[in-house]
Structures are given as C-alpha cells and as structure tokens.
PDB file of C-alpha atoms in Angstrom:
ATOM      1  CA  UNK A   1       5.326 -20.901 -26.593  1.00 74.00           C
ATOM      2  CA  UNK A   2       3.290 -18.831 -29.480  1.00 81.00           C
ATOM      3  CA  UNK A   3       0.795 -21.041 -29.231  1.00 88.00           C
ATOM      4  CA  UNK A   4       0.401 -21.745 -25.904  1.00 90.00           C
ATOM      5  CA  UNK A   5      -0.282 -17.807 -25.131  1.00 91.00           C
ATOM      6  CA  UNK A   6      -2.455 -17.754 -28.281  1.00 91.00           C
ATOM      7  CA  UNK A   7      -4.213 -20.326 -27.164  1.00 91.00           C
ATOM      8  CA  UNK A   8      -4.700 -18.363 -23.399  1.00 93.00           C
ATOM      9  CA  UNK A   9      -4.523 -14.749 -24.665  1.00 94.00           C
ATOM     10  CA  UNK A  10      -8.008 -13.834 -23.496  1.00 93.00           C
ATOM     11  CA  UNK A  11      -7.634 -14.737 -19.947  1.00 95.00           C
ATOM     12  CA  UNK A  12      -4.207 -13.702 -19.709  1.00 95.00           C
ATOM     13  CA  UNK A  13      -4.698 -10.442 -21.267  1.00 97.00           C
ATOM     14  CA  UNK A  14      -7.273  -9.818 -18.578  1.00 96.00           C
ATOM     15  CA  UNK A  15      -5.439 -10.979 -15.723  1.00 97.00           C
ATOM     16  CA  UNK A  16      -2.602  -8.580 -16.473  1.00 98.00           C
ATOM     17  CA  UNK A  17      -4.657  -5.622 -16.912  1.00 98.00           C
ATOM     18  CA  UNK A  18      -6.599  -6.850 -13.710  1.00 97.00           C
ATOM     19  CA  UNK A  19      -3.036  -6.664 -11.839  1.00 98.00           C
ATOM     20  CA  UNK A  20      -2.072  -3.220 -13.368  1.00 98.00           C
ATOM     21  CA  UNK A  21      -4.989  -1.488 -12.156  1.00 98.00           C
ATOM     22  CA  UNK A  22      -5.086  -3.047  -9.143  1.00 98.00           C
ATOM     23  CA  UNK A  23      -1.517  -1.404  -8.460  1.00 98.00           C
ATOM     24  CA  UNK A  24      -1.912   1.803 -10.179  1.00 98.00           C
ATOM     25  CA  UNK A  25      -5.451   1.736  -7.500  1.00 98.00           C
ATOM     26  CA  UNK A  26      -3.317   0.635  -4.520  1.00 98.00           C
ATOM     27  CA  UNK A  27      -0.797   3.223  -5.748  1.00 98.00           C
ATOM     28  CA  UNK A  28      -2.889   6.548  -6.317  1.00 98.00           C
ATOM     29  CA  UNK A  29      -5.653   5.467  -3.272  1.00 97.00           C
ATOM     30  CA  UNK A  30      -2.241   5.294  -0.597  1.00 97.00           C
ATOM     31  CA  UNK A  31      -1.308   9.087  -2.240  1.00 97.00           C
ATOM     32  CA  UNK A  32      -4.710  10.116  -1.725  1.00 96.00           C
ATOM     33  CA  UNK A  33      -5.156   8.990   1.887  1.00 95.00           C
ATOM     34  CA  UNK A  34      -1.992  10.749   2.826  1.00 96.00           C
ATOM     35  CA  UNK A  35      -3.115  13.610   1.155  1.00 95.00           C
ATOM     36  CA  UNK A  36      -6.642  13.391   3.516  1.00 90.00           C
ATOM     37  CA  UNK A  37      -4.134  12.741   6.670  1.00 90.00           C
ATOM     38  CA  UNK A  38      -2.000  15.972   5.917  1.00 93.00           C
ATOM     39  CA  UNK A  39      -5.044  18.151   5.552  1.00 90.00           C
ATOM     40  CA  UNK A  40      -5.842  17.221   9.005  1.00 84.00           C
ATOM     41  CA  UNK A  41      -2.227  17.582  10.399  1.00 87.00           C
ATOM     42  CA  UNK A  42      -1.260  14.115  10.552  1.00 87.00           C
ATOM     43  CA  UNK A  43       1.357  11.879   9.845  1.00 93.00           C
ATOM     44  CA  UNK A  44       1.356  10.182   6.224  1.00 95.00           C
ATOM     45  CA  UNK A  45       0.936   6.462   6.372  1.00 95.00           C
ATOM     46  CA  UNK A  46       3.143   3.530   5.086  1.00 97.00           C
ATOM     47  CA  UNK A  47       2.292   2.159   1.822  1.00 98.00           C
ATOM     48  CA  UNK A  48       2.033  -1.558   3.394  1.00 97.00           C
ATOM     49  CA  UNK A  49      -0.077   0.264   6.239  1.00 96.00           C
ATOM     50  CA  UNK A  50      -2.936   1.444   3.785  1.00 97.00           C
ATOM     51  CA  UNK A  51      -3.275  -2.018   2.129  1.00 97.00           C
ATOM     52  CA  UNK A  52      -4.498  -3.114   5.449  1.00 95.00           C
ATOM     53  CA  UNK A  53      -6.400  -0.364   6.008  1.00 95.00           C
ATOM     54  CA  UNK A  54     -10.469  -0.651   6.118  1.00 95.00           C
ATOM     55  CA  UNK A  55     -10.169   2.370   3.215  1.00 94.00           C
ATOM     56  CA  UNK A  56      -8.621  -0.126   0.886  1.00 97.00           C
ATOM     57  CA  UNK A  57     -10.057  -2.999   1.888  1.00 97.00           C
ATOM     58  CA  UNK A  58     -13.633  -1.784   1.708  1.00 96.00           C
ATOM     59  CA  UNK A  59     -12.631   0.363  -2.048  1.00 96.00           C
ATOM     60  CA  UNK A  60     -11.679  -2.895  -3.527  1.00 97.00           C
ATOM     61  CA  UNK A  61     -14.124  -5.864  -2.165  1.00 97.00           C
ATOM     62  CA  UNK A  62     -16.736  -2.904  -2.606  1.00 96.00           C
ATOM     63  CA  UNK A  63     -16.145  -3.467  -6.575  1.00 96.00           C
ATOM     64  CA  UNK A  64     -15.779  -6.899  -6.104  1.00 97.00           C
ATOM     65  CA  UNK A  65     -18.749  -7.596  -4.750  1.00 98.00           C
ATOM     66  CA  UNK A  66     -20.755  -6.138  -7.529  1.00 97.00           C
ATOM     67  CA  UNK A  67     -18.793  -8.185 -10.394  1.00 97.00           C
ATOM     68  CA  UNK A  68     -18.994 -11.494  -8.791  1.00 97.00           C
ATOM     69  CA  UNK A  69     -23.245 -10.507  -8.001  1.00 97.00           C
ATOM     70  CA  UNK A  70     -23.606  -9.338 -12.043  1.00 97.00           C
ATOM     71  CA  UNK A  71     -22.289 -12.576 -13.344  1.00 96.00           C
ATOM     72  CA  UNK A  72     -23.879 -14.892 -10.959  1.00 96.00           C
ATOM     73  CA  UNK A  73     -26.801 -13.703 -11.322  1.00 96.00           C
ATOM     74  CA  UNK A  74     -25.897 -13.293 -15.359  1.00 95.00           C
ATOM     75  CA  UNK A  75     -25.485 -17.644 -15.136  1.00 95.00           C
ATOM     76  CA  UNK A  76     -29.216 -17.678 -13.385  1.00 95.00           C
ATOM     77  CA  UNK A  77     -30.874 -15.577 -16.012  1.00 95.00           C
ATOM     78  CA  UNK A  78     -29.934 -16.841 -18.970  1.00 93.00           C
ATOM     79  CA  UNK A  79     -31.019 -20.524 -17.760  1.00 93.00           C
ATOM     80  CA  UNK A  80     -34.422 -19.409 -17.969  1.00 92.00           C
ATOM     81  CA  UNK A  81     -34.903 -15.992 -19.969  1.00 92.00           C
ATOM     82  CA  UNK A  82     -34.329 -15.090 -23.327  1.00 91.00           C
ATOM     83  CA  UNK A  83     -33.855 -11.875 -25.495  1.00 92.00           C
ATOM     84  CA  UNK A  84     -35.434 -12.398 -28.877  1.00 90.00           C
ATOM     85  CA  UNK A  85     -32.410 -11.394 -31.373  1.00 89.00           C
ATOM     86  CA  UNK A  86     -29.661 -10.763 -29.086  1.00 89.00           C
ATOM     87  CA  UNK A  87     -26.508 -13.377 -29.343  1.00 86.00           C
ATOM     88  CA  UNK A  88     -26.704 -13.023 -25.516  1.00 88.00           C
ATOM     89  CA  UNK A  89     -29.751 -15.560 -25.224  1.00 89.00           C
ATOM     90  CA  UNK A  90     -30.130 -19.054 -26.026  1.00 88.00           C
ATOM     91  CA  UNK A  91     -32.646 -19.898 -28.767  1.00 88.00           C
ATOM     92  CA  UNK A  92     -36.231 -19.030 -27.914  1.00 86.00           C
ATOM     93  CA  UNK A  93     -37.139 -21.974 -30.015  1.00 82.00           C
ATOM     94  CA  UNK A  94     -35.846 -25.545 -30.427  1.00 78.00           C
ATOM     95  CA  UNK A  95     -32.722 -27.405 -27.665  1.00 83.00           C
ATOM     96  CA  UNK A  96     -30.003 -25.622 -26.766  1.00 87.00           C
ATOM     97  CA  UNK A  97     -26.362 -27.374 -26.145  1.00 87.00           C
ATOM     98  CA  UNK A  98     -26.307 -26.054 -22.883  1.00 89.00           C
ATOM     99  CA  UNK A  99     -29.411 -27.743 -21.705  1.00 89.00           C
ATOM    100  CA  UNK A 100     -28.195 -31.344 -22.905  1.00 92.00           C
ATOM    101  CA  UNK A 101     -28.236 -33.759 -20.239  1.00 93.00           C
ATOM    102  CA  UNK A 102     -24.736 -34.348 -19.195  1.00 94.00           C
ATOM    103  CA  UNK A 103     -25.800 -38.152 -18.318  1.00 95.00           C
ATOM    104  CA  UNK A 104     -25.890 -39.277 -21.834  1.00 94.00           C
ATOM    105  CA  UNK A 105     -22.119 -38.837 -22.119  1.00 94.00           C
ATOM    106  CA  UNK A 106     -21.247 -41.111 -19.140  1.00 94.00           C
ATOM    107  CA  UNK A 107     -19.911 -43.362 -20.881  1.00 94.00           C
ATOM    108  CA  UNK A 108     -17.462 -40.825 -23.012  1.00 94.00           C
ATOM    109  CA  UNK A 109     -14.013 -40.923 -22.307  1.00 94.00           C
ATOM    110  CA  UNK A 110     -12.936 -37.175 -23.106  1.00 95.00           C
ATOM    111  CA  UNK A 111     -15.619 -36.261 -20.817  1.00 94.00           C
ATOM    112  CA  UNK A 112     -14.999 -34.757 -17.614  1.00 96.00           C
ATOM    113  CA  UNK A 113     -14.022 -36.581 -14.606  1.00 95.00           C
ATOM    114  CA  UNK A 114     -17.257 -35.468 -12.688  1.00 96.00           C
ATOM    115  CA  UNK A 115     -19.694 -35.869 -16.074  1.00 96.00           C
ATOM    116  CA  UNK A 116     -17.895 -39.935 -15.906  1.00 95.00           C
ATOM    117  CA  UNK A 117     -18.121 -40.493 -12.066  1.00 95.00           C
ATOM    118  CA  UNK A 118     -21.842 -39.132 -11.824  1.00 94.00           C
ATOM    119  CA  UNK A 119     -23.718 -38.975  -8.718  1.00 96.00           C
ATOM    120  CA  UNK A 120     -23.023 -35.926  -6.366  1.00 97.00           C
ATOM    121  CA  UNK A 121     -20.075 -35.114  -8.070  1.00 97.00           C
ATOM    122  CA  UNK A 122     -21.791 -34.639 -11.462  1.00 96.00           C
ATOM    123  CA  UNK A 123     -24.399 -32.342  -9.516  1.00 97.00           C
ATOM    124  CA  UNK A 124     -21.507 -30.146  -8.079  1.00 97.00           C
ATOM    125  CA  UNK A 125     -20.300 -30.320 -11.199  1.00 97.00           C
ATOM    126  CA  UNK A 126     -23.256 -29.051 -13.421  1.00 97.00           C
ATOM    127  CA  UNK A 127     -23.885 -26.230 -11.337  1.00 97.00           C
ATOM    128  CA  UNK A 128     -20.242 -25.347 -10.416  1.00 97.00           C
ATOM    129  CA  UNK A 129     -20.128 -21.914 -12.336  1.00 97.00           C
ATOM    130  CA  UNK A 130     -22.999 -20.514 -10.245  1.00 97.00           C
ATOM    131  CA  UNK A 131     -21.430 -22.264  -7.077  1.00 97.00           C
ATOM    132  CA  UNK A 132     -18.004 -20.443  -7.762  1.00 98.00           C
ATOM    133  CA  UNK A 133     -19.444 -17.031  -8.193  1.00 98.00           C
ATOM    134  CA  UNK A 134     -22.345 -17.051  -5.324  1.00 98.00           C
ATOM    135  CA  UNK A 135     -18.746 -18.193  -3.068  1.00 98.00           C
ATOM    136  CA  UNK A 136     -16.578 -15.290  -4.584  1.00 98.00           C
ATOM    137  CA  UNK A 137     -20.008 -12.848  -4.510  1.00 98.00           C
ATOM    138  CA  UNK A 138     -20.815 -13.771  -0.562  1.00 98.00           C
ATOM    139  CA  UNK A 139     -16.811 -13.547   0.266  1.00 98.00           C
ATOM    140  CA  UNK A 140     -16.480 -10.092  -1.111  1.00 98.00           C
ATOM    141  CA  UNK A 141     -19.762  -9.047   0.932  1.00 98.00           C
ATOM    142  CA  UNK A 142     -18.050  -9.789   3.997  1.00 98.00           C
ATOM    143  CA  UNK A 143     -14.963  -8.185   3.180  1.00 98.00           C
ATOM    144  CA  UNK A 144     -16.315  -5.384   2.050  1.00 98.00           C
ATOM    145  CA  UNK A 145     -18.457  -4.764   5.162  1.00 98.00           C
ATOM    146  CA  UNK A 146     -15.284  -5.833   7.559  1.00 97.00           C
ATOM    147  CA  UNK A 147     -13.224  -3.150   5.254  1.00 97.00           C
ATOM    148  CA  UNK A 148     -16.287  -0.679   5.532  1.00 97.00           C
ATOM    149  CA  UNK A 149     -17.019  -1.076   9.069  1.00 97.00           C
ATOM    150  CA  UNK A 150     -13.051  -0.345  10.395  1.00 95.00           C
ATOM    151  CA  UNK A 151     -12.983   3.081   7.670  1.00 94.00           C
ATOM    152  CA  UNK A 152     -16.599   3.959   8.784  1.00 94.00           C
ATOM    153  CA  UNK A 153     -14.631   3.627  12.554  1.00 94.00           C
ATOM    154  CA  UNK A 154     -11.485   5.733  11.465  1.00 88.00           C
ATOM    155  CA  UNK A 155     -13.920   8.829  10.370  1.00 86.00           C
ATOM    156  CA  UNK A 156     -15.901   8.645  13.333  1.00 89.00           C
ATOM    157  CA  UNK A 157     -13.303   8.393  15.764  1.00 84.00           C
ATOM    158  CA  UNK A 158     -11.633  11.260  13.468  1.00 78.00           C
ATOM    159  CA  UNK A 159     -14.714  13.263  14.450  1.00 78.00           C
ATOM    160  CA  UNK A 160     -15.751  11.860  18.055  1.00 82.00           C
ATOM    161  CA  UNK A 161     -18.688  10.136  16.915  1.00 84.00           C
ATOM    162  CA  UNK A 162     -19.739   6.124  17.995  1.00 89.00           C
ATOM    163  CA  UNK A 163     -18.001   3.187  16.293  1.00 92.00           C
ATOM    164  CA  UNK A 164     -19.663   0.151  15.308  1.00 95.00           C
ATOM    165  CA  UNK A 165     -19.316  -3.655  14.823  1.00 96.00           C
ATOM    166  CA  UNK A 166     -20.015  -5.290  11.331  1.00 97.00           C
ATOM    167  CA  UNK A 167     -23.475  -6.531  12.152  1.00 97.00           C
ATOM    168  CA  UNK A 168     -24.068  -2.669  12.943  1.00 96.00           C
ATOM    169  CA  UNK A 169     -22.213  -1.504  10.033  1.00 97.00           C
ATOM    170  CA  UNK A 170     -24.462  -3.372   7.591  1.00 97.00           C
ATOM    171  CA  UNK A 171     -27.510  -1.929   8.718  1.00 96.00           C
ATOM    172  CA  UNK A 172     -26.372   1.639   8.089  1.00 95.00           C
ATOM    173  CA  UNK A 173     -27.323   3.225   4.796  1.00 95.00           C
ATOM    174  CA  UNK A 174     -23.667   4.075   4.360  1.00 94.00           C
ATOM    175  CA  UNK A 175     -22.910   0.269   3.499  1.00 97.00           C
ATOM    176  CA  UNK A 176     -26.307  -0.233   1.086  1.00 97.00           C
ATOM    177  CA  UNK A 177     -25.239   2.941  -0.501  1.00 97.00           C
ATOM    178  CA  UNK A 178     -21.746   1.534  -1.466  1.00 95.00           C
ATOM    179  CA  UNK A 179     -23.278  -1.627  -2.426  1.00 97.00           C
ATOM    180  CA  UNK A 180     -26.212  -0.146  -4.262  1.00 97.00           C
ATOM    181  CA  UNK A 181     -24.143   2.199  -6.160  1.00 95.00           C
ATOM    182  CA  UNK A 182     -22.196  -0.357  -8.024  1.00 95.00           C
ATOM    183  CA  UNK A 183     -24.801  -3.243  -8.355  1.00 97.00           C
ATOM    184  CA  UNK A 184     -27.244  -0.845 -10.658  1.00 97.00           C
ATOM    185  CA  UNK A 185     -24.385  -0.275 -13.027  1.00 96.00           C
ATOM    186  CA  UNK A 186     -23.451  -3.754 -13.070  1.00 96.00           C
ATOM    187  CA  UNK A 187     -27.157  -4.795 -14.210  1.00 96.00           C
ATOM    188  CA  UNK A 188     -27.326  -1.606 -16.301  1.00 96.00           C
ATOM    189  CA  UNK A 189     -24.348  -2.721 -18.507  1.00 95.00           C
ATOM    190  CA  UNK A 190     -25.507  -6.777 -18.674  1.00 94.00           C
ATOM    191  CA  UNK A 191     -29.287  -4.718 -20.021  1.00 95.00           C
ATOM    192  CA  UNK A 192     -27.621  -2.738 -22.850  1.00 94.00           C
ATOM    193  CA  UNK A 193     -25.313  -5.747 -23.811  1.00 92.00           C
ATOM    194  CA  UNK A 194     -28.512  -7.815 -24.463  1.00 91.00           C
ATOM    195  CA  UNK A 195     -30.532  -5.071 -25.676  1.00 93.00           C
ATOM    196  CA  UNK A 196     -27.345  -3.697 -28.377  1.00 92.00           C
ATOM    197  CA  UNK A 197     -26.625  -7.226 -29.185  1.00 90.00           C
ATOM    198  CA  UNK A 198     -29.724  -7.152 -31.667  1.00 92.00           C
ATOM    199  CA  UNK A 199     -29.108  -4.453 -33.164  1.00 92.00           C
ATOM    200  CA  UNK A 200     -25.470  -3.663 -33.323  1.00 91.00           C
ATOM    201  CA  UNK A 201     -22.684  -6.328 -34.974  1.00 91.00           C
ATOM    202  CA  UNK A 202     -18.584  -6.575 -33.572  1.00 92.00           C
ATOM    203  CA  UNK A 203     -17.123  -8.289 -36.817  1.00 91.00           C
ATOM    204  CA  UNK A 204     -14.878 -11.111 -34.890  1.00 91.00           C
ATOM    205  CA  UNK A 205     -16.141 -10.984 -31.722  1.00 90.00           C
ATOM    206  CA  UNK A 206     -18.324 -13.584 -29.917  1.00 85.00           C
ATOM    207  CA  UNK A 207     -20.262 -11.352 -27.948  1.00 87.00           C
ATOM    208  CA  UNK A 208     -22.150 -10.171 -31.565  1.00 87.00           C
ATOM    209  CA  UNK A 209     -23.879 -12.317 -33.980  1.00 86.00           C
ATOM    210  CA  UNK A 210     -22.662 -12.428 -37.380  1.00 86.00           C
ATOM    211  CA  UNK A 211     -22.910  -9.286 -39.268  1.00 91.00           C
ATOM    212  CA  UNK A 212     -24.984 -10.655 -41.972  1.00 89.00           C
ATOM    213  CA  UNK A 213     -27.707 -12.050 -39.347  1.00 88.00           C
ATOM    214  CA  UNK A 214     -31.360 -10.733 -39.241  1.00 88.00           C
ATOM    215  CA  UNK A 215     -32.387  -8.478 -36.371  1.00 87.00           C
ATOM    216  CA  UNK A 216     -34.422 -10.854 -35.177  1.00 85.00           C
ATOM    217  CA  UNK A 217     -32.521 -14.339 -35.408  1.00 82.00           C
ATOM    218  CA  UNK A 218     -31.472 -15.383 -32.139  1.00 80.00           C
ATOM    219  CA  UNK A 219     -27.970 -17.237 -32.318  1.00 68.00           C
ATOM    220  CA  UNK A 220     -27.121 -17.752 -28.899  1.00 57.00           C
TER     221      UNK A 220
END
C-alpha cells in the first residue's frame, strides 16, 4: 500500500488539497452570503441552497475557467516556442522526445492501445491533452456565465433593475471583468515560471534544472 501511494503521491496530494479548499470555499462563501442577506433583512439561506446558487456557481467555474485556459494554452505554446535556459522549454536545438513520431512504435507492444491501432484513434490520441483541457476550459465558460448570469439576476432584482439571459450576460463587462481578472494572473504566473526557471534552481524538483546547470543550457 506504501508503494502504491508513493507511487501516486503527487496527484493525490493535490486532489485532497483540491477537495479541502473547495469545502472550506463552499463553507466560508455560504457564511458570507448569509451575512449579505441579513444586512438587507432577509432570511439566511440553506447550506445545500447556496451550492446551487448562481453566487457559487459563477465563484467557482469563474476560477475554473482560467486554470483549464492557462494550461491549454500552456500545451499549445510550448509545441512551438522556446525559452532559451529555462527547464520549461524544449531544446532550442537538436529533436526533442516529445516531437517523435508516435508511428514508428506501431509495432511495440507496451505501447498504447491508440499509438498500436493507428488511424483516427492515434490522432485523438496525440492531441488528447489539448482536447481534454479546450473541453474542461469551454465547459467552465458556460458554467461560469450560467452561474454569473442567475447572481447578476439576484442583485438586480435585489435593486429593481432588468435581468438578463446568458447570451446577454456575456456581453456585459461584468462577465469579461470576472474572466479577465483571473486569465492575466494565470499567464502572469506561467511568464515568471519560464522566465525564473533560468535563473533560479529547486534542488529535487522537476520544474528546475539541475543546480549545477549553466544559465543558459536549456534542459527541457
């Protein structure tokens, strides 16, 4: 059983972290809401009632959306651009693994199914990390504007103003400004991981090249 969770530990570790603050978000977002309620007179809310609520629903895909846009577009970039020195980049110079033709190993037997069958299934296959995230990036859009269109309703009704439908809801500069506020930071972060990467060393860690490399050795 050691070394089964060894063997998992980094996803694992981040999934339960991932599920704490989820809960301790669910948790102090449903105490703040209630708070907003009494200081307009009105009746607290049910804890199951504010996880459907657009409030919710729009805090969390809001965040979502962001993540799942960063590392998308994080698989694109690094297809085609490179950061001289920084363990983020593949080699300016000479093949990279990752560019190998998956083809050549039809005929291996530890390869994966899809890399064996070939065809359609290999082309899914090969591009299946980008294909996951542009899903999870375009389903958290939606649910972010559904979630921000019904709280953008509850204030407006709150103060006799007109409500609006999705479609109406992402043309407002309220929604661009949610989404706006969290993809810069997102692209700041992925900038200054590249950038720090050739300068700065994390003995152990993968995201750092070796302590001992050059500045300007590239070891992606």
């Amino acid at each position: 059983m050691t070394g089964w969770l060894r063997e998992r530990g980094l996803v694992l570790v981040n999934v339960a972290l991932f599920v704490l603050f989820l809960a301790a978000m669910s948790v102090t977002g449903w105490q703040v809401a209630n708070q907003e309620f009494a200081d307009h007179g009105l009746a607290p809310e049910s804890f199951a009632a504010f996880l459907g609520s657009g409030q919710f629903v729009e805090a969390v895909f809001e965040n979502w959306e962001s993540e799942f846009l960063q590392m998308g577009s994080y698989v694109v970039f690094t297809i085609f651009l490179f950061q001289k020195g920084s363990s983020e980049s593949k080699p300016l110079d000479g093949p990279a693994p990752q560019d190998e033709d998956p083809r050549r190993h039809r005929d291996d037997p530890r390869a994966p199914w899809p890399v064996r069958r070939g065809g359609i299934t290999l082309v899914v296959y090969e591009n299946s990390l980008l294909i996951l995230f542009g899903i999870l990036f375009l389903g958290s859009f939606v649910a972010h504007a559904i979630g921000g269109a019904a709280a953008y309703n509850e204030e407006q009704l709150q103060h006799g103003g007109e409500i609006v439908n999705v479609v109406q809801y992402v043309g407002t500069s309220q929604f661009w400004f949610e989404s706006f506020q969290n993809w810069q930071s997102e692209f700041m972060v992925v900038a200054l991981l590249a950038g720090a990467a050739v300068y700065l060393r994390q003995r152990g860690s993968v995201e750092s090249k070796p302590v001992h490399s050059p500045h300007d050795e590239t070891t992606g």
